[in-house]
Amino acid sequence: MSLWFSNFFRLHFPTSWPILTYATTWIMLLTMTVAIASISPQVTFVSAISPASLFSQKCTNDGFIRMPLDVPGEILCFPSHLFVKSKIDFIVPPIFAALIVAASTCLVRAVGLFVET
């Protein structure tokens, strides 16, 4: 993807903008990394609790919810009052996204994938 994007800019823009080309390419790569890292846990959780999933079976007690955990063979039911939205639900995803961007940037710098001028 980045090679195609970089070649596209080289063909359609003057050759005096190589830094802009590389910066745009890396910004797109980092943005896609953040998007995949942020959305994949949510997609996994939603698919685990969808009606087609084995986790969507009802618990025997009323007022309990079956939740997917890392224990595949056991049925774990929790009281439904434990699962309510809180104010921290609005804070955690942006912080997680910022950490992913910072980690991606550190990885790019550590591997040496940058342009020297």
mmCIF file of N, CA, C and O in Angstrom, residues 7-55:
data_model
loop_
_atom_site.group_PDB
_atom_site.id
_atom_site.type_symbol
_atom_site.label_atom_id
_atom_site.label_comp_id
_atom_site.label_asym_id
_atom_site.label_seq_id
_atom_site.Cartn_x
_atom_site.Cartn_y
_atom_site.Cartn_z
ATOM 1 N N ASN A 7 4.469 5.925 -5.024
ATOM 2 C CA ASN A 7 4.639 6.039 -6.472
ATOM 3 C C ASN A 7 3.596 6.956 -7.091
ATOM 4 O O ASN A 7 3.878 7.674 -8.048
ATOM 5 N N PHE A 8 2.380 6.921 -6.574
ATOM 6 C CA PHE A 8 1.319 7.803 -7.065
ATOM 7 C C PHE A 8 1.721 9.263 -6.900
ATOM 8 O O PHE A 8 1.568 10.069 -7.813
ATOM 9 N N PHE A 9 2.255 9.625 -5.744
ATOM 10 C CA PHE A 9 2.670 11.002 -5.506
ATOM 11 C C PHE A 9 3.853 11.398 -6.380
ATOM 12 O O PHE A 9 3.950 12.525 -6.839
ATOM 13 N N ARG A 10 4.760 10.473 -6.606
ATOM 14 C CA ARG A 10 5.913 10.792 -7.448
ATOM 15 C C ARG A 10 5.499 11.099 -8.877
ATOM 16 O O ARG A 10 6.095 11.940 -9.532
ATOM 17 N N LEU A 11 4.498 10.394 -9.370
ATOM 18 C CA LEU A 11 4.068 10.599 -10.749
ATOM 19 C C LEU A 11 3.247 11.869 -10.928
ATOM 20 O O LEU A 11 3.295 12.504 -11.981
ATOM 21 N N HIS A 12 2.476 12.250 -9.931
ATOM 22 C CA HIS A 12 1.545 13.356 -10.099
ATOM 23 C C HIS A 12 1.983 14.673 -9.465
ATOM 24 O O HIS A 12 1.318 15.678 -9.640
ATOM 25 N N PHE A 13 3.045 14.659 -8.713
ATOM 26 C CA PHE A 13 3.504 15.881 -8.066
ATOM 27 C C PHE A 13 4.980 16.099 -8.394
ATOM 28 O O PHE A 13 5.699 15.165 -8.732
ATOM 29 N N PRO A 14 5.457 17.308 -8.243
ATOM 30 C CA PRO A 14 6.870 17.579 -8.547
ATOM 31 C C PRO A 14 7.806 16.747 -7.683
ATOM 32 O O PRO A 14 7.463 16.329 -6.578
ATOM 33 N N THR A 15 8.990 16.515 -8.183
ATOM 34 C CA THR A 15 9.962 15.695 -7.464
ATOM 35 C C THR A 15 10.606 16.428 -6.305
ATOM 36 O O THR A 15 11.414 15.856 -5.596
ATOM 37 N N SER A 16 10.250 17.669 -6.102
ATOM 38 C CA SER A 16 10.847 18.417 -4.992
ATOM 39 C C SER A 16 10.109 18.170 -3.680
ATOM 40 O O SER A 16 10.425 18.792 -2.681
ATOM 41 N N TRP A 17 9.138 17.272 -3.655
ATOM 42 C CA TRP A 17 8.357 17.009 -2.446
ATOM 43 C C TRP A 17 8.549 15.594 -1.905
ATOM 44 O O TRP A 17 7.599 14.949 -1.485
ATOM 45 N N PRO A 18 9.741 15.045 -1.889
ATOM 46 C CA PRO A 18 9.870 13.657 -1.415
ATOM 47 C C PRO A 18 9.565 13.512 0.078
ATOM 48 O O PRO A 18 9.031 12.480 0.497
ATOM 49 N N ILE A 19 9.868 14.514 0.869
ATOM 50 C CA ILE A 19 9.598 14.416 2.303
ATOM 51 C C ILE A 19 8.096 14.387 2.556
ATOM 52 O O ILE A 19 7.616 13.632 3.400
ATOM 53 N N LEU A 20 7.353 15.187 1.820
ATOM 54 C CA LEU A 20 5.895 15.172 1.948
ATOM 55 C C LEU A 20 5.331 13.811 1.558
ATOM 56 O O LEU A 20 4.416 13.297 2.204
ATOM 57 N N THR A 21 5.903 13.213 0.524
ATOM 58 C CA THR A 21 5.460 11.892 0.080
ATOM 59 C C THR A 21 5.690 10.853 1.172
ATOM 60 O O THR A 21 4.792 10.076 1.501
ATOM 61 N N TYR A 22 6.869 10.826 1.724
ATOM 62 C CA TYR A 22 7.179 9.857 2.772
ATOM 63 C C TYR A 22 6.364 10.128 4.040
ATOM 64 O O TYR A 22 5.884 9.189 4.677
ATOM 65 N N ALA A 23 6.211 11.377 4.386
ATOM 66 C CA ALA A 23 5.431 11.704 5.583
ATOM 67 C C ALA A 23 3.983 11.266 5.422
ATOM 68 O O ALA A 23 3.392 10.693 6.338
ATOM 69 N N THR A 24 3.414 11.527 4.263
ATOM 70 C CA THR A 24 2.035 11.121 4.012
ATOM 71 C C THR A 24 1.900 9.606 4.047
ATOM 72 O O THR A 24 0.945 9.067 4.608
ATOM 73 N N THR A 25 2.860 8.916 3.477
ATOM 74 C CA THR A 25 2.829 7.452 3.482
ATOM 75 C C THR A 25 2.880 6.906 4.899
ATOM 76 O O THR A 25 2.093 6.029 5.268
ATOM 77 N N TRP A 26 3.783 7.429 5.721
ATOM 78 C CA TRP A 26 3.905 6.931 7.088
ATOM 79 C C TRP A 26 2.697 7.312 7.938
ATOM 80 O O TRP A 26 2.272 6.536 8.801
ATOM 81 N N ILE A 27 2.141 8.475 7.699
ATOM 82 C CA ILE A 27 0.936 8.857 8.440
ATOM 83 C C ILE A 27 -0.200 7.910 8.113
ATOM 84 O O ILE A 27 -0.943 7.477 9.007
ATOM 85 N N MET A 28 -0.332 7.547 6.849
ATOM 86 C CA MET A 28 -1.384 6.604 6.473
ATOM 87 C C MET A 28 -1.144 5.228 7.087
ATOM 88 O O MET A 28 -2.078 4.585 7.578
ATOM 89 N N LEU A 29 0.103 4.772 7.089
ATOM 90 C CA LEU A 29 0.405 3.480 7.701
ATOM 91 C C LEU A 29 0.129 3.480 9.205
ATOM 92 O O LEU A 29 -0.444 2.527 9.747
ATOM 93 N N LEU A 30 0.539 4.538 9.884
ATOM 94 C CA LEU A 30 0.281 4.634 11.313
ATOM 95 C C LEU A 30 -1.211 4.729 11.606
ATOM 96 O O LEU A 30 -1.713 4.134 12.565
ATOM 97 N N THR A 31 -1.949 5.450 10.782
ATOM 98 C CA THR A 31 -3.393 5.566 10.971
ATOM 99 C C THR A 31 -4.075 4.218 10.794
ATOM 100 O O THR A 31 -4.959 3.855 11.571
ATOM 101 N N MET A 32 -3.658 3.467 9.775
ATOM 102 C CA MET A 32 -4.241 2.133 9.582
ATOM 103 C C MET A 32 -3.879 1.201 10.728
ATOM 104 O O MET A 32 -4.704 0.396 11.165
ATOM 105 N N THR A 33 -2.657 1.302 11.247
ATOM 106 C CA THR A 33 -2.259 0.479 12.390
ATOM 107 C C THR A 33 -3.123 0.788 13.600
ATOM 108 O O THR A 33 -3.592 -0.121 14.293
ATOM 109 N N VAL A 34 -3.344 2.052 13.856
ATOM 110 C CA VAL A 34 -4.176 2.454 14.988
ATOM 111 C C VAL A 34 -5.609 1.985 14.798
ATOM 112 O O VAL A 34 -6.241 1.480 15.729
ATOM 113 N N ALA A 35 -6.128 2.127 13.592
ATOM 114 C CA ALA A 35 -7.503 1.699 13.334
ATOM 115 C C ALA A 35 -7.667 0.206 13.548
ATOM 116 O O ALA A 35 -8.622 -0.244 14.211
ATOM 117 N N ILE A 36 -6.743 -0.576 13.042
ATOM 118 C CA ILE A 36 -6.834 -2.029 13.209
ATOM 119 C C ILE A 36 -6.664 -2.418 14.671
ATOM 120 O O ILE A 36 -7.406 -3.251 15.191
ATOM 121 N N ALA A 37 -5.696 -1.809 15.352
ATOM 122 C CA ALA A 37 -5.459 -2.148 16.754
ATOM 123 C C ALA A 37 -6.598 -1.697 17.657
ATOM 124 O O ALA A 37 -6.879 -2.335 18.671
ATOM 125 N N SER A 38 -7.281 -0.628 17.312
ATOM 126 C CA SER A 38 -8.370 -0.135 18.151
ATOM 127 C C SER A 38 -9.679 -0.878 17.910
ATOM 128 O O SER A 38 -10.450 -1.097 18.837
ATOM 129 N N ILE A 39 -9.915 -1.255 16.665
ATOM 130 C CA ILE A 39 -11.210 -1.846 16.328
ATOM 131 C C ILE A 39 -11.223 -3.357 16.504
ATOM 132 O O ILE A 39 -12.265 -3.932 16.826
ATOM 133 N N SER A 40 -10.101 -4.030 16.351
ATOM 134 C CA SER A 40 -10.102 -5.493 16.397
ATOM 135 C C SER A 40 -10.585 -6.077 17.727
ATOM 136 O O SER A 40 -11.338 -7.056 17.710
ATOM 137 N N PRO A 41 -10.223 -5.535 18.892
ATOM 138 C CA PRO A 41 -10.788 -6.105 20.124
ATOM 139 C C PRO A 41 -12.303 -5.926 20.213
ATOM 140 O O PRO A 41 -13.014 -6.814 20.701
ATOM 141 N N GLN A 42 -12.799 -4.806 19.727
ATOM 142 C CA GLN A 42 -14.243 -4.574 19.766
ATOM 143 C C GLN A 42 -14.974 -5.527 18.831
ATOM 144 O O GLN A 42 -16.025 -6.069 19.184
ATOM 145 N N VAL A 43 -14.436 -5.742 17.641
ATOM 146 C CA VAL A 43 -15.057 -6.659 16.686
ATOM 147 C C VAL A 43 -15.046 -8.083 17.243
ATOM 148 O O VAL A 43 -16.036 -8.812 17.133
ATOM 149 N N THR A 44 -13.953 -8.471 17.864
ATOM 150 C CA THR A 44 -13.864 -9.799 18.453
ATOM 151 C C THR A 44 -14.890 -9.984 19.562
ATOM 152 O O THR A 44 -15.576 -11.012 19.625
ATOM 153 N N PHE A 45 -15.027 -8.997 20.420
ATOM 154 C CA PHE A 45 -15.986 -9.095 21.517
ATOM 155 C C PHE A 45 -17.417 -9.147 20.999
ATOM 156 O O PHE A 45 -18.216 -9.977 21.438
ATOM 157 N N VAL A 46 -17.741 -8.288 20.037
ATOM 158 C CA VAL A 46 -19.105 -8.263 19.502
ATOM 159 C C VAL A 46 -19.422 -9.574 18.784
ATOM 160 O O VAL A 46 -20.533 -10.101 18.905
ATOM 161 N N SER A 47 -18.462 -10.139 18.059
ATOM 162 C CA SER A 47 -18.718 -11.417 17.390
ATOM 163 C C SER A 47 -18.858 -12.551 18.403
ATOM 164 O O SER A 47 -19.590 -13.509 18.163
ATOM 165 N N ALA A 48 -18.183 -12.438 19.535
ATOM 166 C CA ALA A 48 -18.295 -13.481 20.560
ATOM 167 C C ALA A 48 -19.648 -13.464 21.246
ATOM 168 O O ALA A 48 -20.138 -14.504 21.682
ATOM 169 N N ILE A 49 -20.287 -12.308 21.356
ATOM 170 C CA ILE A 49 -21.590 -12.249 22.019
ATOM 171 C C ILE A 49 -22.750 -12.139 21.039
ATOM 172 O O ILE A 49 -23.878 -11.902 21.444
ATOM 173 N N SER A 50 -22.491 -12.328 19.737
ATOM 174 C CA SER A 50 -23.569 -12.281 18.748
ATOM 175 C C SER A 50 -24.479 -13.502 18.913
ATOM 176 O O SER A 50 -24.078 -14.513 19.498
ATOM 177 N N PRO A 51 -25.702 -13.451 18.401
ATOM 178 C CA PRO A 51 -26.623 -14.585 18.544
ATOM 179 C C PRO A 51 -26.113 -15.882 17.914
ATOM 180 O O PRO A 51 -26.488 -16.963 18.354
ATOM 181 N N ALA A 52 -25.264 -15.813 16.902
ATOM 182 C CA ALA A 52 -24.746 -17.017 16.256
ATOM 183 C C ALA A 52 -23.620 -17.676 17.064
ATOM 184 O O ALA A 52 -23.255 -18.824 16.802
ATOM 185 N N SER A 53 -23.096 -16.988 18.044
ATOM 186 C CA SER A 53 -21.978 -17.505 18.828
ATOM 187 C C SER A 53 -22.455 -18.465 19.910
ATOM 188 O O SER A 53 -23.593 -18.414 20.373
ATOM 189 N N LEU A 54 -21.551 -19.353 20.330
ATOM 190 C CA LEU A 54 -21.884 -20.282 21.414
ATOM 191 C C LEU A 54 -22.015 -19.574 22.753
ATOM 192 O O LEU A 54 -22.630 -20.091 23.682
ATOM 193 N N PHE A 55 -21.427 -18.389 22.865
ATOM 194 C CA PHE A 55 -21.497 -17.644 24.119
ATOM 195 C C PHE A 55 -22.848 -16.987 24.343
ATOM 196 O O PHE A 55 -23.118 -16.484 25.415
#
